[in-house]
mmCIF file of C-alpha atoms in Angstrom:
data_model
loop_
_atom_site.group_PDB
_atom_site.id
_atom_site.type_symbol
_atom_site.label_atom_id
_atom_site.label_comp_id
_atom_site.label_asym_id
_atom_site.label_seq_id
_atom_site.Cartn_x
_atom_site.Cartn_y
_atom_site.Cartn_z
ATOM 1 C CA UNK T 1 79.056 108.496 119.127
ATOM 2 C CA UNK T 2 82.520 107.894 117.765
ATOM 3 C CA UNK T 3 86.110 108.178 118.877
ATOM 4 C CA UNK T 4 89.409 106.458 119.482
ATOM 5 C CA UNK T 5 90.725 104.646 122.537
ATOM 6 C CA UNK T 6 94.136 103.535 123.722
ATOM 7 C CA UNK T 7 95.302 100.556 125.749
ATOM 8 C CA UNK T 8 98.556 100.179 127.636
ATOM 9 C CA UNK T 9 97.535 96.837 129.134
ATOM 10 C CA UNK T 10 97.359 94.645 126.029
ATOM 11 C CA UNK T 11 93.636 95.195 125.670
ATOM 12 C CA UNK T 12 92.572 94.682 129.284
ATOM 13 C CA UNK T 13 91.441 98.289 129.730
ATOM 14 C CA UNK T 14 91.039 101.259 127.383
ATOM 15 C CA UNK T 15 90.763 105.013 127.774
ATOM 16 C CA UNK T 16 89.592 107.673 125.301
ATOM 17 C CA UNK T 17 92.175 109.782 123.477
ATOM 18 C CA UNK T 18 90.008 111.503 120.868
ATOM 19 C CA UNK T 19 87.500 113.436 122.952
ATOM 20 C CA UNK T 20 88.951 116.810 121.932
ATOM 21 C CA UNK T 21 87.850 116.105 118.341
ATOM 22 C CA UNK T 22 84.178 116.228 117.434
ATOM 23 C CA UNK T 23 83.826 112.791 115.906
ATOM 24 C CA UNK T 24 80.570 111.218 114.740
ATOM 25 C CA UNK T 25 82.337 108.105 113.543
ATOM 26 C CA UNK T 26 85.845 106.688 113.021
ATOM 27 C CA UNK T 27 86.385 104.296 110.130
ATOM 28 C CA UNK T 28 90.101 103.530 110.393
ATOM 29 C CA UNK T 29 92.999 103.996 112.788
ATOM 30 C CA UNK T 30 96.645 103.084 112.326
ATOM 31 C CA UNK T 31 99.686 103.326 114.588
ATOM 32 C CA UNK T 32 103.022 103.762 112.818
ATOM 33 C CA UNK T 33 104.953 100.493 113.312
ATOM 34 C CA UNK T 34 108.292 102.329 113.527
ATOM 35 C CA UNK T 35 107.067 105.006 115.968
ATOM 36 C CA UNK T 36 104.060 104.239 118.224
ATOM 37 C CA UNK T 37 103.737 107.936 119.078
ATOM 38 C CA UNK T 38 102.438 108.576 115.556
ATOM 39 C CA UNK T 39 98.778 107.714 114.955
ATOM 40 C CA UNK T 40 96.577 108.374 111.933
ATOM 41 C CA UNK T 41 92.763 108.365 112.178
ATOM 42 C CA UNK T 42 90.363 108.295 109.227
ATOM 43 C CA UNK T 43 86.868 109.631 109.795
ATOM 44 C CA UNK T 44 83.441 108.386 108.710
ATOM 45 C CA UNK T 45 81.611 105.080 108.957
ATOM 46 C CA UNK T 46 83.506 101.928 108.081
ATOM 47 C CA UNK T 47 80.506 100.713 106.069
ATOM 48 C CA UNK T 48 77.394 102.387 104.649
ATOM 49 C CA UNK T 49 74.190 100.927 106.002
ATOM 50 C CA UNK T 50 71.202 102.162 107.985
ATOM 51 C CA UNK T 51 71.986 105.747 108.939
ATOM 52 C CA UNK T 52 75.277 107.199 107.720
ATOM 53 C CA UNK T 53 77.832 109.099 109.789
ATOM 54 C CA UNK T 54 80.167 110.997 107.499
ATOM 55 C CA UNK T 55 83.580 112.254 108.525
ATOM 56 C CA UNK T 56 85.848 115.175 107.752
ATOM 57 C CA UNK T 57 89.072 113.587 106.607
ATOM 58 C CA UNK T 58 92.200 112.571 108.469
ATOM 59 C CA UNK T 59 93.721 113.362 111.856
ATOM 60 C CA UNK T 60 97.241 112.723 113.122
ATOM 61 C CA UNK T 61 98.871 112.583 116.533
ATOM 62 C CA UNK T 62 102.628 112.687 117.122
ATOM 63 C CA UNK T 63 102.421 112.325 120.906
ATOM 64 C CA UNK T 64 100.581 109.010 121.278
ATOM 65 C CA UNK T 65 97.135 110.572 121.202
ATOM 66 C CA UNK T 66 97.532 113.525 123.562
ATOM 67 C CA UNK T 67 96.954 116.085 120.806
ATOM 68 C CA UNK T 68 95.641 115.917 117.239
ATOM 69 C CA UNK T 69 96.187 117.755 113.980
ATOM 70 C CA UNK T 70 93.697 117.812 111.106
ATOM 71 C CA UNK T 71 95.331 116.771 107.821
ATOM 72 C CA UNK T 72 92.567 117.660 105.386
ATOM 73 C CA UNK T 73 90.753 115.435 102.858
ATOM 74 C CA UNK T 74 87.471 116.685 104.331
ATOM 75 C CA UNK T 75 85.395 115.664 101.316
ATOM 76 C CA UNK T 76 86.424 112.011 101.371
ATOM 77 C CA UNK T 77 83.547 111.528 103.868
ATOM 78 C CA UNK T 78 84.281 107.871 104.705
ATOM 79 C CA UNK T 79 87.783 106.426 105.159
ATOM 80 C CA UNK T 80 87.610 102.672 105.855
ATOM 81 C CA UNK T 81 91.311 101.811 105.608
ATOM 82 C CA UNK T 82 94.702 103.397 106.445
ATOM 83 C CA UNK T 83 98.221 101.979 106.127
ATOM 84 C CA UNK T 84 101.506 103.396 107.435
ATOM 85 C CA UNK T 85 104.842 102.200 106.056
ATOM 86 C CA UNK T 86 106.577 99.897 108.546
ATOM 87 C CA UNK T 87 109.889 101.726 108.025
ATOM 88 C CA UNK T 88 108.870 105.344 107.428
ATOM 89 C CA UNK T 89 105.943 106.878 109.397
ATOM 90 C CA UNK T 90 105.664 109.684 106.839
ATOM 91 C CA UNK T 91 104.520 107.309 104.089
ATOM 92 C CA UNK T 92 100.762 106.884 104.481
ATOM 93 C CA UNK T 93 98.068 105.470 102.222
ATOM 94 C CA UNK T 94 94.323 105.491 102.714
ATOM 95 C CA UNK T 95 91.160 104.320 101.005
ATOM 96 C CA UNK T 96 88.453 106.952 100.501
ATOM 97 C CA UNK T 97 84.853 106.016 99.770
ATOM 98 C CA UNK T 98 83.646 109.534 99.016
ATOM 99 C CA UNK T 99 80.219 111.109 99.377
ATOM 100 C CA UNK T 100 77.418 108.549 99.134
ATOM 101 C CA UNK T 101 74.872 111.329 98.501
ATOM 102 C CA UNK T 102 76.392 112.770 95.347
ATOM 103 C CA UNK T 103 78.927 112.060 92.648
ATOM 104 C CA UNK T 104 82.369 113.478 93.338
ATOM 105 C CA UNK T 105 86.018 112.930 92.487
ATOM 106 C CA UNK T 106 87.196 112.791 96.128
ATOM 107 C CA UNK T 107 87.349 108.997 96.057
ATOM 108 C CA UNK T 108 89.990 106.333 95.584
ATOM 109 C CA UNK T 109 93.394 105.723 97.135
ATOM 110 C CA UNK T 110 95.391 108.682 98.462
ATOM 111 C CA UNK T 111 99.102 108.643 99.273
ATOM 112 C CA UNK T 112 101.336 110.948 101.304
ATOM 113 C CA UNK T 113 105.114 110.846 101.670
ATOM 114 C CA UNK T 114 105.402 113.808 104.048
ATOM 115 C CA UNK T 115 103.337 112.636 106.979
ATOM 116 C CA UNK T 116 100.030 113.942 105.670
ATOM 117 C CA UNK T 117 101.060 117.507 104.824
ATOM 118 C CA UNK T 118 100.102 116.823 101.215
ATOM 119 C CA UNK T 119 98.172 114.055 99.476
ATOM 120 C CA UNK T 120 98.208 112.603 95.969
ATOM 121 C CA UNK T 121 95.362 110.509 94.620
ATOM 122 C CA UNK T 122 96.992 107.502 92.967
ATOM 123 C CA UNK T 123 93.954 105.288 92.237
ATOM 124 C CA UNK T 124 90.659 106.548 90.833
ATOM 125 C CA UNK T 125 87.910 104.658 89.004
ATOM 126 C CA UNK T 126 85.095 107.189 88.543
ATOM 127 C CA UNK T 127 82.967 109.734 90.403
ATOM 128 C CA UNK T 128 80.669 107.066 91.877
ATOM 129 C CA UNK T 129 83.232 104.456 92.939
ATOM 130 C CA UNK T 130 85.244 104.530 96.141
ATOM 131 C CA UNK T 131 88.185 102.544 97.471
ATOM 132 C CA UNK T 132 87.186 100.279 100.320
ATOM 133 C CA UNK T 133 90.178 98.154 101.308
ATOM 134 C CA UNK T 134 93.938 98.504 100.942
ATOM 135 C CA UNK T 135 96.508 96.072 102.237
ATOM 136 C CA UNK T 136 100.137 95.123 101.783
ATOM 137 C CA UNK T 137 102.602 92.468 102.804
ATOM 138 C CA UNK T 138 104.083 93.711 106.068
ATOM 139 C CA UNK T 139 107.488 92.421 104.986
ATOM 140 C CA UNK T 140 107.085 93.690 101.390
ATOM 141 C CA UNK T 141 105.171 96.994 101.654
ATOM 142 C CA UNK T 142 105.904 97.803 98.023
ATOM 143 C CA UNK T 143 103.381 95.088 97.063
ATOM 144 C CA UNK T 144 99.832 96.277 97.679
ATOM 145 C CA UNK T 145 96.269 95.291 96.879
ATOM 146 C CA UNK T 146 93.259 97.602 96.759
ATOM 147 C CA UNK T 147 89.585 96.971 96.168
ATOM 148 C CA UNK T 148 86.930 99.395 94.957
ATOM 149 C CA UNK T 149 83.138 99.376 95.036
ATOM 150 C CA UNK T 150 80.352 101.620 93.785
ATOM 151 C CA UNK T 151 79.552 104.094 96.566
ATOM 152 C CA UNK T 152 76.782 106.345 95.385
ATOM 153 C CA UNK T 153 73.056 106.079 95.989
ATOM 154 C CA UNK T 154 69.994 108.199 95.486
ATOM 155 C CA UNK T 155 68.965 109.417 98.966
ATOM 156 C CA UNK T 156 66.043 107.314 100.239
ATOM 157 C CA UNK T 157 62.698 108.880 101.001
ATOM 158 C CA UNK T 158 60.186 108.234 103.756
ATOM 159 C CA UNK T 159 61.056 105.521 106.298
ATOM 160 C CA UNK T 160 63.529 103.788 103.984
ATOM 161 C CA UNK T 161 67.213 103.912 104.851
ATOM 162 C CA UNK T 162 70.367 103.130 102.980
ATOM 163 C CA UNK T 163 71.167 99.470 102.706
ATOM 164 C CA UNK T 164 74.743 98.257 102.705
ATOM 165 C CA UNK T 165 76.090 100.130 99.692
ATOM 166 C CA UNK T 166 78.185 97.853 97.586
ATOM 167 C CA UNK T 167 75.724 95.364 98.827
ATOM 168 C CA UNK T 168 75.129 91.732 98.468
ATOM 169 C CA UNK T 169 73.586 91.561 101.906
ATOM 170 C CA UNK T 170 73.012 94.309 104.384
ATOM 171 C CA UNK T 171 72.836 92.241 107.519
ATOM 172 C CA UNK T 172 69.457 93.650 108.409
ATOM 173 C CA UNK T 173 70.043 97.207 107.223
ATOM 174 C CA UNK T 174 67.052 99.002 105.775
ATOM 175 C CA UNK T 175 65.970 98.986 102.171
ATOM 176 C CA UNK T 176 68.789 100.357 100.068
ATOM 177 C CA UNK T 177 68.816 102.564 97.037
ATOM 178 C CA UNK T 178 72.229 101.665 95.707
ATOM 179 C CA UNK T 179 72.502 102.471 92.029
ATOM 180 C CA UNK T 180 73.917 99.112 90.973
ATOM 181 C CA UNK T 181 76.840 97.193 92.396
ATOM 182 C CA UNK T 182 79.255 97.207 89.487
ATOM 183 C CA UNK T 183 82.742 98.708 89.701
ATOM 184 C CA UNK T 184 83.878 96.177 92.282
ATOM 185 C CA UNK T 185 87.467 95.788 91.163
ATOM 186 C CA UNK T 186 90.774 94.435 92.420
ATOM 187 C CA UNK T 187 94.007 96.381 91.876
ATOM 188 C CA UNK T 188 97.677 95.686 92.546
ATOM 189 C CA UNK T 189 100.637 98.017 93.039
ATOM 190 C CA UNK T 190 104.323 97.105 93.004
ATOM 191 C CA UNK T 191 105.625 100.555 93.989
ATOM 192 C CA UNK T 192 103.898 101.068 97.355
ATOM 193 C CA UNK T 193 100.766 102.609 95.944
ATOM 194 C CA UNK T 194 102.367 104.994 93.488
ATOM 195 C CA UNK T 195 100.726 103.314 90.487
ATOM 196 C CA UNK T 196 98.112 100.581 90.121
ATOM 197 C CA UNK T 197 96.933 98.027 87.589
ATOM 198 C CA UNK T 198 93.688 96.088 87.650
ATOM 199 C CA UNK T 199 93.753 92.326 88.204
ATOM 200 C CA UNK T 200 91.258 90.436 86.054
ATOM 201 C CA UNK T 201 90.828 86.874 84.876
ATOM 202 C CA UNK T 202 93.135 84.149 86.091
ATOM 203 C CA UNK T 203 90.260 82.295 87.703
ATOM 204 C CA UNK T 204 88.639 85.266 89.427
ATOM 205 C CA UNK T 205 84.824 85.330 89.401
ATOM 206 C CA UNK T 206 82.768 88.406 88.587
ATOM 207 C CA UNK T 207 83.467 90.557 91.617
ATOM 208 C CA UNK T 208 80.448 92.104 93.262
ATOM 209 C CA UNK T 209 79.794 94.156 96.372
ATOM 210 C CA UNK T 210 82.089 94.695 99.310
ATOM 211 C CA UNK T 211 85.342 92.730 99.402
ATOM 212 C CA UNK T 212 88.380 92.224 101.606
ATOM 213 C CA UNK T 213 91.943 91.181 100.792
ATOM 214 C CA UNK T 214 95.051 89.994 102.604
ATOM 215 C CA UNK T 215 98.678 89.270 101.682
ATOM 216 C CA UNK T 216 100.528 86.669 103.733
ATOM 217 C CA UNK T 217 103.800 87.547 105.442
ATOM 218 C CA UNK T 218 106.762 85.312 104.624
ATOM 219 C CA UNK T 219 105.611 84.339 101.131
ATOM 220 C CA UNK T 220 107.477 86.999 99.153
ATOM 221 C CA UNK T 221 104.049 88.614 98.664
ATOM 222 C CA UNK T 222 102.893 85.635 96.582
ATOM 223 C CA UNK T 223 100.106 84.246 98.818
ATOM 224 C CA UNK T 224 96.997 86.425 98.592
ATOM 225 C CA UNK T 225 93.409 85.987 99.748
ATOM 226 C CA UNK T 226 90.250 87.694 98.464
ATOM 227 C CA UNK T 227 86.780 87.339 99.990
ATOM 228 C CA UNK T 228 83.298 88.596 99.161
ATOM 229 C CA UNK T 229 79.791 87.267 98.673
ATOM 230 C CA UNK T 230 81.221 85.400 95.674
ATOM 231 C CA UNK T 231 83.328 83.257 98.026
ATOM 232 C CA UNK T 232 86.929 83.004 99.215
ATOM 233 C CA UNK T 233 89.698 82.956 96.595
ATOM 234 C CA UNK T 234 93.426 82.355 96.965
ATOM 235 C CA UNK T 235 96.431 83.122 94.801
ATOM 236 C CA UNK T 236 99.877 81.583 95.226
ATOM 237 C CA UNK T 237 101.591 83.571 92.482
ATOM 238 C CA UNK T 238 101.068 87.192 93.455
ATOM 239 C CA UNK T 239 97.610 87.536 91.936
ATOM 240 C CA UNK T 240 98.204 86.075 88.485
ATOM 241 C CA UNK T 241 95.960 83.048 89.033
ATOM 242 C CA UNK T 242 93.236 82.363 91.596
ATOM 243 C CA UNK T 243 91.206 79.401 92.826
ATOM 244 C CA UNK T 244 88.121 79.207 94.986
ATOM 245 C CA UNK T 245 88.622 77.744 98.444
ATOM 246 C CA UNK T 246 86.105 75.572 100.315
ATOM 247 C CA UNK T 247 83.386 76.377 97.819
ATOM 248 C CA UNK T 248 80.875 74.069 99.505
ATOM 249 C CA UNK T 249 81.050 75.841 102.887
ATOM 250 C CA UNK T 250 78.531 78.673 102.662
ATOM 251 C CA UNK T 251 79.417 79.893 106.147
ATOM 252 C CA UNK T 252 82.543 81.510 104.752
ATOM 253 C CA UNK T 253 80.727 83.953 102.469
ATOM 254 C CA UNK T 254 77.057 83.499 103.217
ATOM 255 C CA UNK T 255 75.462 86.536 101.614
ATOM 256 C CA UNK T 256 76.063 89.118 104.332
ATOM 257 C CA UNK T 257 79.298 90.413 102.873
ATOM 258 C CA UNK T 258 77.888 93.891 102.484
ATOM 259 C CA UNK T 259 77.923 94.159 106.284
ATOM 260 C CA UNK T 260 80.524 91.676 107.561
ATOM 261 C CA UNK T 261 83.447 90.975 105.289
ATOM 262 C CA UNK T 262 87.063 90.255 106.137
ATOM 263 C CA UNK T 263 89.994 87.905 105.660
ATOM 264 C CA UNK T 264 93.123 87.856 107.828
ATOM 265 C CA UNK T 265 96.280 85.725 107.805
ATOM 266 C CA UNK T 266 98.482 84.583 110.670
ATOM 267 C CA UNK T 267 101.843 86.407 110.395
ATOM 268 C CA UNK T 268 103.855 83.241 110.997
ATOM 269 C CA UNK T 269 101.817 80.756 108.984
ATOM 270 C CA UNK T 270 100.235 81.611 105.628
ATOM 271 C CA UNK T 271 97.948 78.575 105.901
ATOM 272 C CA UNK T 272 96.219 79.899 109.028
ATOM 273 C CA UNK T 273 93.380 82.095 107.795
ATOM 274 C CA UNK T 274 90.500 83.812 109.582
ATOM 275 C CA UNK T 275 87.344 84.974 107.823
ATOM 276 C CA UNK T 276 84.751 87.443 109.059
ATOM 277 C CA UNK T 277 81.049 87.103 108.315
ATOM 278 C CA UNK T 278 78.136 86.567 110.710
ATOM 279 C CA UNK T 279 80.709 84.713 112.801
ATOM 280 C CA UNK T 280 84.466 84.243 112.608
ATOM 281 C CA UNK T 281 85.905 81.064 111.106
ATOM 282 C CA UNK T 282 89.420 79.659 111.047
ATOM 283 C CA UNK T 283 91.325 77.514 108.567
ATOM 284 C CA UNK T 284 94.653 75.814 109.231
ATOM 285 C CA UNK T 285 95.089 74.415 105.733
ATOM 286 C CA UNK T 286 95.178 77.512 103.577
ATOM 287 C CA UNK T 287 91.429 77.884 103.217
ATOM 288 C CA UNK T 288 90.566 74.348 102.176
ATOM 289 C CA UNK T 289 88.434 73.733 105.276
ATOM 290 C CA UNK T 290 87.151 75.916 108.112
ATOM 291 C CA UNK T 291 85.902 75.526 111.664
ATOM 292 C CA UNK T 292 84.048 77.988 113.873
ATOM 293 C CA UNK T 293 86.394 80.257 115.813
ATOM 294 C CA UNK T 294 84.199 82.908 117.472
ATOM 295 C CA UNK T 295 80.453 83.446 117.467
ATOM 296 C CA UNK T 296 79.551 80.312 115.509
ATOM 297 C CA UNK T 297 76.922 79.229 114.832
ATOM 298 C CA UNK T 298 74.784 81.982 116.381
ATOM 299 C CA UNK T 299 76.828 84.901 115.137
ATOM 300 C CA UNK T 300 78.535 87.836 116.843
ATOM 301 C CA UNK T 301 78.682 89.906 113.646
ATOM 302 C CA UNK T 302 82.444 90.534 113.930
ATOM 303 C CA UNK T 303 83.689 93.544 112.002
ATOM 304 C CA UNK T 304 87.432 93.730 112.590
ATOM 305 C CA UNK T 305 90.318 91.502 113.593
ATOM 306 C CA UNK T 306 93.814 92.705 114.405
ATOM 307 C CA UNK T 307 96.607 90.134 114.577
ATOM 308 C CA UNK T 308 99.938 91.222 116.005
ATOM 309 C CA UNK T 309 102.340 91.020 113.020
ATOM 310 C CA UNK T 310 105.102 89.822 115.339
ATOM 311 C CA UNK T 311 103.006 87.282 117.267
ATOM 312 C CA UNK T 312 99.952 85.565 115.793
ATOM 313 C CA UNK T 313 98.847 84.490 119.270
ATOM 314 C CA UNK T 314 97.845 88.076 120.148
ATOM 315 C CA UNK T 315 94.571 89.344 118.678
ATOM 316 C CA UNK T 316 92.018 92.085 119.138
ATOM 317 C CA UNK T 317 88.541 91.665 117.731
ATOM 318 C CA UNK T 318 85.782 94.219 117.180
ATOM 319 C CA UNK T 319 82.217 92.928 117.319
ATOM 320 C CA UNK T 320 78.848 94.503 116.572
ATOM 321 C CA UNK T 321 78.151 94.499 120.288
ATOM 322 C CA UNK T 322 80.990 96.965 120.792
ATOM 323 C CA UNK T 323 83.251 94.805 122.940
ATOM 324 C CA UNK T 324 86.943 94.318 122.278
ATOM 325 C CA UNK T 325 87.825 90.652 122.327
ATOM 326 C CA UNK T 326 91.359 89.697 123.169
ATOM 327 C CA UNK T 327 92.807 86.277 122.447
ATOM 328 C CA UNK T 328 95.925 84.731 123.911
ATOM 329 C CA UNK T 329 95.729 81.295 122.366
ATOM 330 C CA UNK T 330 98.782 79.837 124.072
ATOM 331 C CA UNK T 331 99.316 76.390 122.573
ATOM 332 C CA UNK T 332 95.673 75.445 122.157
ATOM 333 C CA UNK T 333 94.987 75.682 118.436
ATOM 334 C CA UNK T 334 91.227 75.308 118.879
ATOM 335 C CA UNK T 335 90.763 77.434 121.959
ATOM 336 C CA UNK T 336 88.174 80.172 121.394
ATOM 337 C CA UNK T 337 89.130 83.740 122.268
ATOM 338 C CA UNK T 338 88.014 85.175 125.571
ATOM 339 C CA UNK T 339 85.923 88.318 125.824
ATOM 340 C CA UNK T 340 87.331 91.091 127.955
ATOM 341 C CA UNK T 341 85.100 93.826 129.326
ATOM 342 C CA UNK T 342 86.664 97.131 128.320
ATOM 343 C CA UNK T 343 83.925 99.690 128.733
ATOM 344 C CA UNK T 344 84.004 100.596 125.031
ATOM 345 C CA UNK T 345 80.529 100.710 123.574
ATOM 346 C CA UNK T 346 79.700 103.211 120.832
ATOM 347 C CA UNK T 347 76.414 103.341 118.998
ATOM 348 C CA UNK T 348 75.441 105.002 115.763
ATOM 349 C CA UNK T 349 72.087 106.456 114.874
ATOM 350 C CA UNK T 350 70.758 103.134 113.557
ATOM 351 C CA UNK T 351 71.221 101.467 116.933
ATOM 352 C CA UNK T 352 74.111 99.285 115.844
ATOM 353 C CA UNK T 353 77.302 99.397 117.898
ATOM 354 C CA UNK T 354 80.409 100.653 116.149
ATOM 355 C CA UNK T 355 83.203 98.099 116.363
ATOM 356 C CA UNK T 356 86.380 99.363 118.022
ATOM 357 C CA UNK T 357 89.393 98.685 115.862
ATOM 358 C CA UNK T 358 92.586 99.343 117.811
#
């Protein structure tokens, strides 16, 4: 039902590398930029909706996926985000959602400086709130953003299932029992996740539900984007002030942010922005206007987009349908990405395909 795959053909074909591990679901995977032999995998569903597949912590490979070592953090249950320092593969940070069934303190942002041998929790809100997204500027990894969301619900009874916890739209998931959607917060670190402070005010709306953040390369970590069901917001001063972008275009954050939610920036141009919702949209003017990029208007329910940090023309996309979509845009700015058949198709218990990440 879950796993990890590897490509050596730029996304044309993939083969499994995680079959030796009993995996119900993988929420995050990260290859160390300075050493591609080192891979970290975080277990558990990326989002909570329909049925829930919980994980048992973190795994690491030092031989490009041939063998795996369990690094603990079993009780984190769902790990939706992992980052590895671009210079030092031993510096790792991850977001932990925690147990949706009960209150616990195994939530927040965890950091390791010894390759996962030991972990320190550096961001914690409370026993019902998990970290959902962490990001940094690839060229300034000391500057980080993290978002949190309430991640605890009373178990449903009868035919009801969990909705998209952290909600604001479940994308068709069953009736939820989320105990409120407060505790959606935005945090910033200036010491690579060692300490955090909450960002409030400055034009930010009341944050609610699931969110996603991005920091643009080449802006001295000043250009930041934040998206959720409340809309798309941009900061040009490192998070001190924010303004809403393209507020009239409801396609950008149309109420399904509890299921599809993402914002990504081209590594060579901070004005080229991609947003994930029922479809993927693209802006070339810093978020002022958007056009359909993939799946619009019908919707592919994209879940993930990876943009090569050294070449914005190379992309991998994970859709609800389970396909990996590769894009080589060449010089055509409006050319839609092409879908490549890869053989990767993983389903969870609710019948929805799990999106491959990379």
